[in-house]
């Protein structure tokens, strides 16, 4: 038996909020923000972002910081906000450093700020404005081990979109699913750990909104 759990997933709002009284956000079970709530941090911007998150009618809110959330870069945070080092931004790690060796297996949902790298020409969720691939190979290895049902992230705005990975004994197969804003992930125990949905929920412009997902969770 499964419970259809509704998610609203958003990332890289940078102080902009796509919802208001005339365009309200849907009521959901879980709100996920994958980081970069602010542009350059600061207490006023952080307070504004928290108020925006609180405006969503959600029973659970899962929020991580991003490289722009400079004021939140403290050791007591328990999340995965890290991205490869870039221009001295927050939550950075060296390109050869592995921040994801302790990702547990048997996951339903994995949240990071930055995207993974995949060596497949159809994979575009980690591209920047120059269409360079900027994903993390170490994060890719962690996903291959954990095989979560859904991995959501942001950071690279131009890579916004959804893809599905089919795991097999040799190489993963990636199927792009475009810029969908709604997705249903069913619960089929016979295919568990055979598929992972990848979601880059970064906002590209003021017209973008969060991605609405229903994921069936085991009871």
mmCIF file with all atom_site columns, N, CA and C in Angstrom, residues 12-16 35-47 49 65-73 88-90:
data_model
loop_
_atom_site.group_PDB
_atom_site.id
_atom_site.type_symbol
_atom_site.label_atom_id
_atom_site.label_alt_id
_atom_site.label_comp_id
_atom_site.label_asym_id
_atom_site.label_entity_id
_atom_site.label_seq_id
_atom_site.pdbx_PDB_ins_code
_atom_site.Cartn_x
_atom_site.Cartn_y
_atom_site.Cartn_z
_atom_site.occupancy
_atom_site.B_iso_or_equiv
_atom_site.pdbx_formal_charge
_atom_site.auth_seq_id
_atom_site.auth_comp_id
_atom_site.auth_asym_id
_atom_site.auth_atom_id
_atom_site.pdbx_PDB_model_num
ATOM 1  N N  . UNK A 1 12 ? 16.890 28.191 -6.187 1.00 0.00 ? 12 UNK A N  1
ATOM 2  C CA . UNK A 1 12 ? 17.534 29.384 -6.743 1.00 0.00 ? 12 UNK A CA 1
ATOM 3  C C  . UNK A 1 12 ? 16.544 30.525 -6.965 1.00 0.00 ? 12 UNK A C  1
ATOM 4  N N  . UNK A 1 13 ? 15.794 30.834 -5.929 1.00 0.00 ? 13 UNK A N  1
ATOM 5  C CA . UNK A 1 13 ? 14.850 31.951 -6.019 1.00 0.00 ? 13 UNK A CA 1
ATOM 6  C C  . UNK A 1 13 ? 15.557 33.302 -5.894 1.00 0.00 ? 13 UNK A C  1
ATOM 7  N N  . UNK A 1 14 ? 16.693 33.355 -5.187 1.00 0.00 ? 14 UNK A N  1
ATOM 8  C CA . UNK A 1 14 ? 17.507 34.576 -5.080 1.00 0.00 ? 14 UNK A CA 1
ATOM 9  C C  . UNK A 1 14 ? 16.678 35.792 -4.665 1.00 0.00 ? 14 UNK A C  1
ATOM 10 N N  . UNK A 1 15 ? 15.759 35.585 -3.736 1.00 0.00 ? 15 UNK A N  1
ATOM 11 C CA . UNK A 1 15 ? 14.928 36.681 -3.248 1.00 0.00 ? 15 UNK A CA 1
ATOM 12 C C  . UNK A 1 15 ? 13.642 36.865 -4.024 1.00 0.00 ? 15 UNK A C  1
ATOM 13 N N  . UNK A 1 16 ? 13.598 36.362 -5.244 1.00 0.00 ? 16 UNK A N  1
ATOM 14 C CA . UNK A 1 16 ? 12.358 36.436 -6.034 1.00 0.00 ? 16 UNK A CA 1
ATOM 15 C C  . UNK A 1 16 ? 11.426 35.317 -5.595 1.00 0.00 ? 16 UNK A C  1
ATOM 16 N N  . UNK A 1 35 ? 18.153 25.430 -2.311 1.00 0.00 ? 35 UNK A N  1
ATOM 17 C CA . UNK A 1 35 ? 19.238 26.363 -2.035 1.00 0.00 ? 35 UNK A CA 1
ATOM 18 C C  . UNK A 1 35 ? 19.246 27.620 -2.880 1.00 0.00 ? 35 UNK A C  1
ATOM 19 N N  . UNK A 1 36 ? 20.086 28.587 -2.470 1.00 0.00 ? 36 UNK A N  1
ATOM 20 C CA . UNK A 1 36 ? 20.141 29.943 -3.012 1.00 0.00 ? 36 UNK A CA 1
ATOM 21 C C  . UNK A 1 36 ? 18.814 30.655 -2.796 1.00 0.00 ? 36 UNK A C  1
ATOM 22 N N  . UNK A 1 37 ? 18.456 30.785 -1.527 1.00 0.00 ? 37 UNK A N  1
ATOM 23 C CA . UNK A 1 37 ? 17.268 31.545 -1.160 1.00 0.00 ? 37 UNK A CA 1
ATOM 24 C C  . UNK A 1 37 ? 17.485 33.035 -1.404 1.00 0.00 ? 37 UNK A C  1
ATOM 25 N N  . UNK A 1 38 ? 18.739 33.496 -1.263 1.00 0.00 ? 38 UNK A N  1
ATOM 26 C CA . UNK A 1 38 ? 19.066 34.917 -1.371 1.00 0.00 ? 38 UNK A CA 1
ATOM 27 C C  . UNK A 1 38 ? 20.083 35.132 -2.489 1.00 0.00 ? 38 UNK A C  1
ATOM 28 N N  . UNK A 1 39 ? 20.396 36.402 -2.747 1.00 0.00 ? 39 UNK A N  1
ATOM 29 C CA . UNK A 1 39 ? 21.396 36.716 -3.766 1.00 0.00 ? 39 UNK A CA 1
ATOM 30 C C  . UNK A 1 39 ? 22.793 36.768 -3.166 1.00 0.00 ? 39 UNK A C  1
ATOM 31 N N  . UNK A 1 40 ? 22.949 37.477 -2.046 1.00 0.00 ? 40 UNK A N  1
ATOM 32 C CA . UNK A 1 40 ? 24.269 37.575 -1.405 1.00 0.00 ? 40 UNK A CA 1
ATOM 33 C C  . UNK A 1 40 ? 24.165 37.401 0.107  1.00 0.00 ? 40 UNK A C  1
ATOM 34 N N  . UNK A 1 41 ? 23.124 36.745 0.568  1.00 0.00 ? 41 UNK A N  1
ATOM 35 C CA . UNK A 1 41 ? 22.970 36.549 1.998  1.00 0.00 ? 41 UNK A CA 1
ATOM 36 C C  . UNK A 1 41 ? 22.494 37.811 2.699  1.00 0.00 ? 41 UNK A C  1
ATOM 37 N N  . UNK A 1 42 ? 22.838 37.925 3.963  1.00 0.00 ? 42 UNK A N  1
ATOM 38 C CA . UNK A 1 42 ? 22.395 39.070 4.759  1.00 0.00 ? 42 UNK A CA 1
ATOM 39 C C  . UNK A 1 42 ? 21.143 38.736 5.539  1.00 0.00 ? 42 UNK A C  1
ATOM 40 N N  . UNK A 1 43 ? 21.062 39.253 6.763  1.00 0.00 ? 43 UNK A N  1
ATOM 41 C CA . UNK A 1 43 ? 19.945 38.923 7.641  1.00 0.00 ? 43 UNK A CA 1
ATOM 42 C C  . UNK A 1 43 ? 18.597 39.369 7.079  1.00 0.00 ? 43 UNK A C  1
ATOM 43 N N  . UNK A 1 44 ? 18.457 40.607 6.552  1.00 0.00 ? 44 UNK A N  1
ATOM 44 C CA . UNK A 1 44 ? 17.150 41.004 6.006  1.00 0.00 ? 44 UNK A CA 1
ATOM 45 C C  . UNK A 1 44 ? 16.689 40.096 4.866  1.00 0.00 ? 44 UNK A C  1
ATOM 46 N N  . UNK A 1 45 ? 17.611 39.743 3.967  1.00 0.00 ? 45 UNK A N  1
ATOM 47 C CA . UNK A 1 45 ? 17.249 38.866 2.849  1.00 0.00 ? 45 UNK A CA 1
ATOM 48 C C  . UNK A 1 45 ? 16.886 37.472 3.336  1.00 0.00 ? 45 UNK A C  1
ATOM 49 N N  . UNK A 1 46 ? 17.614 36.989 4.351  1.00 0.00 ? 46 UNK A N  1
ATOM 50 C CA . UNK A 1 46 ? 17.319 35.661 4.891  1.00 0.00 ? 46 UNK A CA 1
ATOM 51 C C  . UNK A 1 46 ? 15.954 35.642 5.566  1.00 0.00 ? 46 UNK A C  1
ATOM 52 N N  . UNK A 1 47 ? 15.634 36.706 6.307  1.00 0.00 ? 47 UNK A N  1
ATOM 53 C CA . UNK A 1 47 ? 14.322 36.787 6.953  1.00 0.00 ? 47 UNK A CA 1
ATOM 54 C C  . UNK A 1 47 ? 13.204 36.828 5.910  1.00 0.00 ? 47 UNK A C  1
ATOM 55 N N  . UNK A 1 49 ? 13.311 35.531 2.918  1.00 0.00 ? 49 UNK A N  1
ATOM 56 C CA . UNK A 1 49 ? 13.205 34.196 2.329  1.00 0.00 ? 49 UNK A CA 1
ATOM 57 C C  . UNK A 1 49 ? 12.453 33.242 3.249  1.00 0.00 ? 49 UNK A C  1
ATOM 58 N N  . UNK A 1 65 ? 20.704 25.398 2.245  1.00 0.00 ? 65 UNK A N  1
ATOM 59 C CA . UNK A 1 65 ? 21.305 26.636 1.758  1.00 0.00 ? 65 UNK A CA 1
ATOM 60 C C  . UNK A 1 65 ? 21.990 26.379 0.423  1.00 0.00 ? 65 UNK A C  1
ATOM 61 N N  . UNK A 1 66 ? 22.475 27.454 -0.192 1.00 0.00 ? 66 UNK A N  1
ATOM 62 C CA . UNK A 1 66 ? 23.229 27.353 -1.434 1.00 0.00 ? 66 UNK A CA 1
ATOM 63 C C  . UNK A 1 66 ? 24.453 28.239 -1.376 1.00 0.00 ? 66 UNK A C  1
ATOM 64 N N  . UNK A 1 67 ? 25.210 28.277 -2.463 1.00 0.00 ? 67 UNK A N  1
ATOM 65 C CA . UNK A 1 67 ? 26.465 29.023 -2.443 1.00 0.00 ? 67 UNK A CA 1
ATOM 66 C C  . UNK A 1 67 ? 26.266 30.532 -2.315 1.00 0.00 ? 67 UNK A C  1
ATOM 67 N N  . UNK A 1 68 ? 25.071 31.049 -2.652 1.00 0.00 ? 68 UNK A N  1
ATOM 68 C CA . UNK A 1 68 ? 24.799 32.482 -2.491 1.00 0.00 ? 68 UNK A CA 1
ATOM 69 C C  . UNK A 1 68 ? 24.347 32.838 -1.069 1.00 0.00 ? 68 UNK A C  1
ATOM 70 N N  . UNK A 1 69 ? 23.991 31.837 -0.281 1.00 0.00 ? 69 UNK A N  1
ATOM 71 C CA . UNK A 1 69 ? 23.466 32.093 1.065  1.00 0.00 ? 69 UNK A CA 1
ATOM 72 C C  . UNK A 1 69 ? 24.617 32.194 2.056  1.00 0.00 ? 69 UNK A C  1
ATOM 73 N N  . UNK A 1 70 ? 25.407 33.252 1.895  1.00 0.00 ? 70 UNK A N  1
ATOM 74 C CA . UNK A 1 70 ? 26.675 33.381 2.604  1.00 0.00 ? 70 UNK A CA 1
ATOM 75 C C  . UNK A 1 70 ? 26.485 33.430 4.114  1.00 0.00 ? 70 UNK A C  1
ATOM 76 N N  . UNK A 1 71 ? 25.461 34.113 4.589  1.00 0.00 ? 71 UNK A N  1
ATOM 77 C CA . UNK A 1 71 ? 25.252 34.260 6.028  1.00 0.00 ? 71 UNK A CA 1
ATOM 78 C C  . UNK A 1 71 ? 24.896 32.940 6.707  1.00 0.00 ? 71 UNK A C  1
ATOM 79 N N  . UNK A 1 72 ? 24.485 31.934 5.923  1.00 0.00 ? 72 UNK A N  1
ATOM 80 C CA . UNK A 1 72 ? 24.057 30.663 6.515  1.00 0.00 ? 72 UNK A CA 1
ATOM 81 C C  . UNK A 1 72 ? 25.161 29.623 6.548  1.00 0.00 ? 72 UNK A C  1
ATOM 82 N N  . UNK A 1 73 ? 26.377 29.990 6.147  1.00 0.00 ? 73 UNK A N  1
ATOM 83 C CA . UNK A 1 73 ? 27.468 29.022 6.059  1.00 0.00 ? 73 UNK A CA 1
ATOM 84 C C  . UNK A 1 73 ? 28.062 28.776 7.443  1.00 0.00 ? 73 UNK A C  1
ATOM 85 N N  . UNK A 1 88 ? 34.760 32.052 -4.732 1.00 0.00 ? 88 UNK A N  1
ATOM 86 C CA . UNK A 1 88 ? 34.732 32.330 -3.306 1.00 0.00 ? 88 UNK A CA 1
ATOM 87 C C  . UNK A 1 88 ? 33.372 32.286 -2.657 1.00 0.00 ? 88 UNK A C  1
ATOM 88 N N  . UNK A 1 89 ? 32.375 31.675 -3.324 1.00 0.00 ? 89 UNK A N  1
ATOM 89 C CA . UNK A 1 89 ? 31.043 31.586 -2.740 1.00 0.00 ? 89 UNK A CA 1
ATOM 90 C C  . UNK A 1 89 ? 31.020 30.575 -1.588 1.00 0.00 ? 89 UNK A C  1
ATOM 91 N N  . UNK A 1 90 ? 29.887 30.556 -0.882 1.00 0.00 ? 90 UNK A N  1
ATOM 92 C CA . UNK A 1 90 ? 29.761 29.735 0.326  1.00 0.00 ? 90 UNK A CA 1
ATOM 93 C C  . UNK A 1 90 ? 29.591 28.252 -0.003 1.00 0.00 ? 90 UNK A C  1
#
